[in-house]
mmCIF file of C-alpha atoms in Angstrom:
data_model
loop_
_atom_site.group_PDB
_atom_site.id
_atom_site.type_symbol
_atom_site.label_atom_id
_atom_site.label_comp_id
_atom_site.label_asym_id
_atom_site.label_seq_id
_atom_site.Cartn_x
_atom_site.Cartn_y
_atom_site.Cartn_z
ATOM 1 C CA UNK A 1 0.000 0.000 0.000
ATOM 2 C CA UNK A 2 1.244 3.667 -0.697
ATOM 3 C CA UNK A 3 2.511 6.241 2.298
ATOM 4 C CA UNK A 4 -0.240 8.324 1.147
ATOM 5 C CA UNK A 5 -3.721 6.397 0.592
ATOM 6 C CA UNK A 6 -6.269 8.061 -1.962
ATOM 7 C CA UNK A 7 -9.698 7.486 -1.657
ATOM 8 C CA UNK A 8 -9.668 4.364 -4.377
ATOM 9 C CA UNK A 9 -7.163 2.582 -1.746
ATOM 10 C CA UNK A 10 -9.698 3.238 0.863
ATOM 11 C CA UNK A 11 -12.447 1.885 -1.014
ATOM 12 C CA UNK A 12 -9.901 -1.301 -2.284
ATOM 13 C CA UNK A 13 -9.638 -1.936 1.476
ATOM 14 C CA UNK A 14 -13.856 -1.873 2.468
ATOM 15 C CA UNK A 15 -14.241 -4.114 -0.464
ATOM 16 C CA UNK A 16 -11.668 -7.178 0.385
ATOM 17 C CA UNK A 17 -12.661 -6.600 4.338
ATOM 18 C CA UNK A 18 -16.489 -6.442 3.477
ATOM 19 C CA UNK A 19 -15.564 -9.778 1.140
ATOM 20 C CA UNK A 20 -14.101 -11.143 3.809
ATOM 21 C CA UNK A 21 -16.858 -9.999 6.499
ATOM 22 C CA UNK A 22 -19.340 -11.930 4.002
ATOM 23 C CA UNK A 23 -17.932 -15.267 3.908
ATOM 24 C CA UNK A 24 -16.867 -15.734 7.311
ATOM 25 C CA UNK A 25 -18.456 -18.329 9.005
ATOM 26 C CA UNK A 26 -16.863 -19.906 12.600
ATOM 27 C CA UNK A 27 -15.476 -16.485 14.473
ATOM 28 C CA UNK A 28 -12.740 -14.468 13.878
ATOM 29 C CA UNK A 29 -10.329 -17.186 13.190
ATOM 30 C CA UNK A 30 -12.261 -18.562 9.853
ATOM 31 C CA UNK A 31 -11.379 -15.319 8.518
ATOM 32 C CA UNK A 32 -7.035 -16.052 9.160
ATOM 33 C CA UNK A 33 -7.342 -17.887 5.788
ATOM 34 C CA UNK A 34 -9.055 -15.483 4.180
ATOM 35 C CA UNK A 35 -7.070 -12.723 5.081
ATOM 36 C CA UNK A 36 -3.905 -14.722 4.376
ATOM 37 C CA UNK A 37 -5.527 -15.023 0.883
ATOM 38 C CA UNK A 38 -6.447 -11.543 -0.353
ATOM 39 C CA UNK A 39 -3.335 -9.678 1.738
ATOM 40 C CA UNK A 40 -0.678 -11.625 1.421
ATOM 41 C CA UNK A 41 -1.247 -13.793 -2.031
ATOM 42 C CA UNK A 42 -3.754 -11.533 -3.606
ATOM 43 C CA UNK A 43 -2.639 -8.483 -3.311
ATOM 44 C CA UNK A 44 0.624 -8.469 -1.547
ATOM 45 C CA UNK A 45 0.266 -6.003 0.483
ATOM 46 C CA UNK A 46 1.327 -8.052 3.678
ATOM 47 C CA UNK A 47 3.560 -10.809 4.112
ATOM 48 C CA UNK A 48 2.203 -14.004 5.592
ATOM 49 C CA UNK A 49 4.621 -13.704 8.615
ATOM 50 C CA UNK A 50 2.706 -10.499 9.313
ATOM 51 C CA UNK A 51 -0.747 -12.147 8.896
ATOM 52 C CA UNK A 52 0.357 -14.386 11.682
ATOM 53 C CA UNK A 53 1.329 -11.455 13.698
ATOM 54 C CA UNK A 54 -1.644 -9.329 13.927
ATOM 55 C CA UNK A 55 -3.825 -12.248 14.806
ATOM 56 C CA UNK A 56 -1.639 -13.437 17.575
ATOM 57 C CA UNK A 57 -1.467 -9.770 18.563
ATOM 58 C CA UNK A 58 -5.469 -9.547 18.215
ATOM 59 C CA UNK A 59 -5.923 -12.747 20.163
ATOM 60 C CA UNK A 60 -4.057 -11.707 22.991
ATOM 61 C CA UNK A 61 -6.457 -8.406 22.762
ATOM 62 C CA UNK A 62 -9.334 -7.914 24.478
ATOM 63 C CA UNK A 63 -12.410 -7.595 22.453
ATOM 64 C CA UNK A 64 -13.743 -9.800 19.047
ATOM 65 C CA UNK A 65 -11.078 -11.167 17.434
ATOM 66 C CA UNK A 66 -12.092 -10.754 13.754
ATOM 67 C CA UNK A 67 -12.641 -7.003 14.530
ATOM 68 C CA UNK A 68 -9.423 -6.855 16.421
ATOM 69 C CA UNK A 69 -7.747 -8.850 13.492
ATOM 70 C CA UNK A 70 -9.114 -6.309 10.974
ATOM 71 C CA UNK A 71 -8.170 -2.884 12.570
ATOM 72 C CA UNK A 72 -4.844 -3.974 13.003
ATOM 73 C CA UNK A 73 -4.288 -5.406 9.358
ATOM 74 C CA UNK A 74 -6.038 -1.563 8.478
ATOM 75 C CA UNK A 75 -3.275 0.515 10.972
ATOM 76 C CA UNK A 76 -0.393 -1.927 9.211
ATOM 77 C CA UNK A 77 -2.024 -0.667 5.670
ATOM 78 C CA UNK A 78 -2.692 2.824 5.995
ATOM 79 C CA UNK A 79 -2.943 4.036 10.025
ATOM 80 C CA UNK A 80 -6.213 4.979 12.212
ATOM 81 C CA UNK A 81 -8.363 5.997 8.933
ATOM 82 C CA UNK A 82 -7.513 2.785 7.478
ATOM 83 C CA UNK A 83 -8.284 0.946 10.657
ATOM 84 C CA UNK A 84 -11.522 2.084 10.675
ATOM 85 C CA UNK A 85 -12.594 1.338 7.446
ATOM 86 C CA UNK A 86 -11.149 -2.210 7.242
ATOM 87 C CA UNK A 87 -13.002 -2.262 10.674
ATOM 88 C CA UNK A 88 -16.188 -1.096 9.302
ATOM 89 C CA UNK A 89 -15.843 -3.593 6.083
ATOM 90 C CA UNK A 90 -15.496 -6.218 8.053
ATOM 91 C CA UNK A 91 -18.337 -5.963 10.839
ATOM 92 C CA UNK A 92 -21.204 -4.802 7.907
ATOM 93 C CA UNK A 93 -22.146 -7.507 6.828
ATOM 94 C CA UNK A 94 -22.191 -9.269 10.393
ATOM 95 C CA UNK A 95 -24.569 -6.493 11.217
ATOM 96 C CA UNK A 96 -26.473 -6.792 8.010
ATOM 97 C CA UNK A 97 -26.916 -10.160 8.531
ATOM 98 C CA UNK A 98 -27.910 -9.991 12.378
ATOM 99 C CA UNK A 99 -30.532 -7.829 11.577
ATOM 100 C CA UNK A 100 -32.094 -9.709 8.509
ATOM 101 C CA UNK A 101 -31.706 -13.119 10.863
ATOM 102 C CA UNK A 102 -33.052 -10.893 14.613
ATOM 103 C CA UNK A 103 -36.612 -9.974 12.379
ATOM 104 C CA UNK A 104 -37.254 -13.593 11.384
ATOM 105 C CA UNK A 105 -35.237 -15.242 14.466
ATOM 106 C CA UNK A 106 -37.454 -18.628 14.839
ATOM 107 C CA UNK A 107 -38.476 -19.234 11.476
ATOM 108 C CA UNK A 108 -34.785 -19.007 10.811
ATOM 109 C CA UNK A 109 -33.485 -21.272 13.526
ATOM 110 C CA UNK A 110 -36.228 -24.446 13.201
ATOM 111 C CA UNK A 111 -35.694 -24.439 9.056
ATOM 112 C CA UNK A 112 -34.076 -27.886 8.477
ATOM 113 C CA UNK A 113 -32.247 -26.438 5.644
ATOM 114 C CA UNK A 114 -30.568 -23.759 6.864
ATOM 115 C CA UNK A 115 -29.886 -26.043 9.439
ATOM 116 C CA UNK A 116 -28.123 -28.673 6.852
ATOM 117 C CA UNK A 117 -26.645 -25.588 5.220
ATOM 118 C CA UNK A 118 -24.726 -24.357 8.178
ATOM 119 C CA UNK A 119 -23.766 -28.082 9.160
ATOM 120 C CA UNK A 120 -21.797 -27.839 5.335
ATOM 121 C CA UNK A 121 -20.522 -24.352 6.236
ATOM 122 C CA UNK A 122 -18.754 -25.803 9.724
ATOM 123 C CA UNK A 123 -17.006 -28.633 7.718
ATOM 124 C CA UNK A 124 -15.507 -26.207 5.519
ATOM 125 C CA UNK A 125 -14.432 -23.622 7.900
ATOM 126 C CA UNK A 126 -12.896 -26.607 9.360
ATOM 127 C CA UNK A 127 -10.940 -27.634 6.090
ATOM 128 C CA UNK A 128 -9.572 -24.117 5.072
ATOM 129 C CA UNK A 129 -8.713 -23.634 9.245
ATOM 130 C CA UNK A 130 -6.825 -27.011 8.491
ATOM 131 C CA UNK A 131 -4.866 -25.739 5.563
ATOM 132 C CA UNK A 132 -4.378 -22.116 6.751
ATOM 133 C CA UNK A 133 -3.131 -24.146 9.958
ATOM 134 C CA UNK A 134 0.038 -25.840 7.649
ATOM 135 C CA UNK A 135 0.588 -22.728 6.009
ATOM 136 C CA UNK A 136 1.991 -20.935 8.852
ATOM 137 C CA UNK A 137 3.468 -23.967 10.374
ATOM 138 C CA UNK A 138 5.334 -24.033 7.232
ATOM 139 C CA UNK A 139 6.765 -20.180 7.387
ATOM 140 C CA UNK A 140 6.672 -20.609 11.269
ATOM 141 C CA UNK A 141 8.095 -23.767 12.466
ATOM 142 C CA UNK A 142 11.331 -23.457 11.021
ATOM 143 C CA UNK A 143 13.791 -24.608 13.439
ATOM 144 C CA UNK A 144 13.986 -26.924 16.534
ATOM 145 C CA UNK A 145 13.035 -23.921 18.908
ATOM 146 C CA UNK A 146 9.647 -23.243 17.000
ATOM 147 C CA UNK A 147 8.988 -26.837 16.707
ATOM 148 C CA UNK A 148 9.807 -27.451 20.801
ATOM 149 C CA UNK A 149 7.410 -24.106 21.305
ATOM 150 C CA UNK A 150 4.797 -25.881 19.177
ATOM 151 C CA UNK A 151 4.598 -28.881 20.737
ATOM 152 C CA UNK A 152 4.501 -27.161 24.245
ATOM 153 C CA UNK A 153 1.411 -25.005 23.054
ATOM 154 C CA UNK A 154 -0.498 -27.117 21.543
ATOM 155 C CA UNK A 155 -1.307 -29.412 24.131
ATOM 156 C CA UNK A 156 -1.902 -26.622 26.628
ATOM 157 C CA UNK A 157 -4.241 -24.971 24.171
ATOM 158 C CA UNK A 158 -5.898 -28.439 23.837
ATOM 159 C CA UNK A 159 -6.309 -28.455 27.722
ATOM 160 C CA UNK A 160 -8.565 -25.351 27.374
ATOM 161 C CA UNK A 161 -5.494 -22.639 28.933
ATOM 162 C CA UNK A 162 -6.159 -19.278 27.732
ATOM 163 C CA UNK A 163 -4.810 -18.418 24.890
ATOM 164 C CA UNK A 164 -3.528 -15.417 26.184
ATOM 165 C CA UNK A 165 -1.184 -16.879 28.560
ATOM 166 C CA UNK A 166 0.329 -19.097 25.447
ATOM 167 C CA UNK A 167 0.772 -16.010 23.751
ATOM 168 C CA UNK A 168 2.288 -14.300 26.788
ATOM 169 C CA UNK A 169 4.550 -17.545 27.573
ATOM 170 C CA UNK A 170 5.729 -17.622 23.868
ATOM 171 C CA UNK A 171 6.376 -14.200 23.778
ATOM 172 C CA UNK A 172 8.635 -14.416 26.374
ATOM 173 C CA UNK A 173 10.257 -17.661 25.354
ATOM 174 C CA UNK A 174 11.100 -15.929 22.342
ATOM 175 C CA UNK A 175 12.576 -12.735 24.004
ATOM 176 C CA UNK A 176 14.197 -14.932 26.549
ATOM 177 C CA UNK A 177 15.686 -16.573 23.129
ATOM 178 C CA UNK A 178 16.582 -13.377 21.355
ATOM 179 C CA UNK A 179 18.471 -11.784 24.637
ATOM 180 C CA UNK A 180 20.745 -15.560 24.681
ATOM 181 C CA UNK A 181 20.941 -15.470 21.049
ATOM 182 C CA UNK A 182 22.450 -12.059 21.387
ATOM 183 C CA UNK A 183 24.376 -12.336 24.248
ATOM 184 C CA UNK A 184 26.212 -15.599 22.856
ATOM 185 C CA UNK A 185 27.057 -13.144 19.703
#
């Protein structure tokens, strides 16, 4: 993205956010592939590693995830203004859709195929959380240390401990790391 964003980079930045907003079904971390997809292979504005970043960073946030996920990857882009509207993009159509669901809330919940429909929708978040999942391991797990970190945090995370102390403990494994690795220089 340019130092300087016009309004057509603005508007570029609703439209892949909205997109994403649209089709994301499962919480704010169905929408990691996405965003993976349209900012870092897309349209190359961010690199994968950074991707991986903001949503550890929004995770460890308090607050919705997917919104915390998208005003960060909008600051990264462009700064506050950007923020917002990658913010804004991505909560519509949750809103849009909350209101159209809220006005026909029963008839909605007891129909058997929307039912079967979101039954298909949950595999499939599954599948692309999956592959999204070995994407970053691949860019990620690079080395002995991020493999030992891995296989600490995963188990923990599969014993229900709060994310955010993962986050916290890898963060400080890997500025424990850094300050050895620099002191041994």
């Amino acid at each position: 993205m340019p130092d300087s964003l016009k309004l057509r980079d603005y508007l570029r930045v609703f439209r892949v956010m909205f997109k994403i907003g649209l089709f994301t079904f499962g919480g704010g971390y169905a929408m990691l592939p996405q965003m993976s997809a349209e900012f870092a292979e897309r349209c190359k504005w961010l690199k994968p590693e950074e991707i991986t970043d903001i949503f550890a960073v929004a995770q460890s946030l308090p607050g919705v995830v997917a919104v915390n996920a998208s005003m960060l990857t909008g600051y990264r882009l462009g700064g506050r203004k950007c923020a917002f509207v990658a913010a804004l993009g991505s909560t519509l159509p949750s809103f849009l859709a909350l209101i159209f669901v809220t006005l026909g809330y029963q008839a909605f919940i007891e129909n058997r195929y929307i039912a079967g429909a979101m039954a298909g929708v949950r595999a499939a978040v599954a599948g692309t959380l999956a592959a999204t999942v070995f994407k970053l391991g691949k860019t990620t797990l690079n080395d002995r240390w991020g493999w030992r970190l891995f296989a600490l945090a995963l188990p923990l995370t599969l014993l229900s401990v709060n994310p955010v102390w993962i986050i916290l403990g890898g963060m400080a494994a890997g500025l424990a790391r850094r300050a050895v690795t620099k002191r041994i220089k």
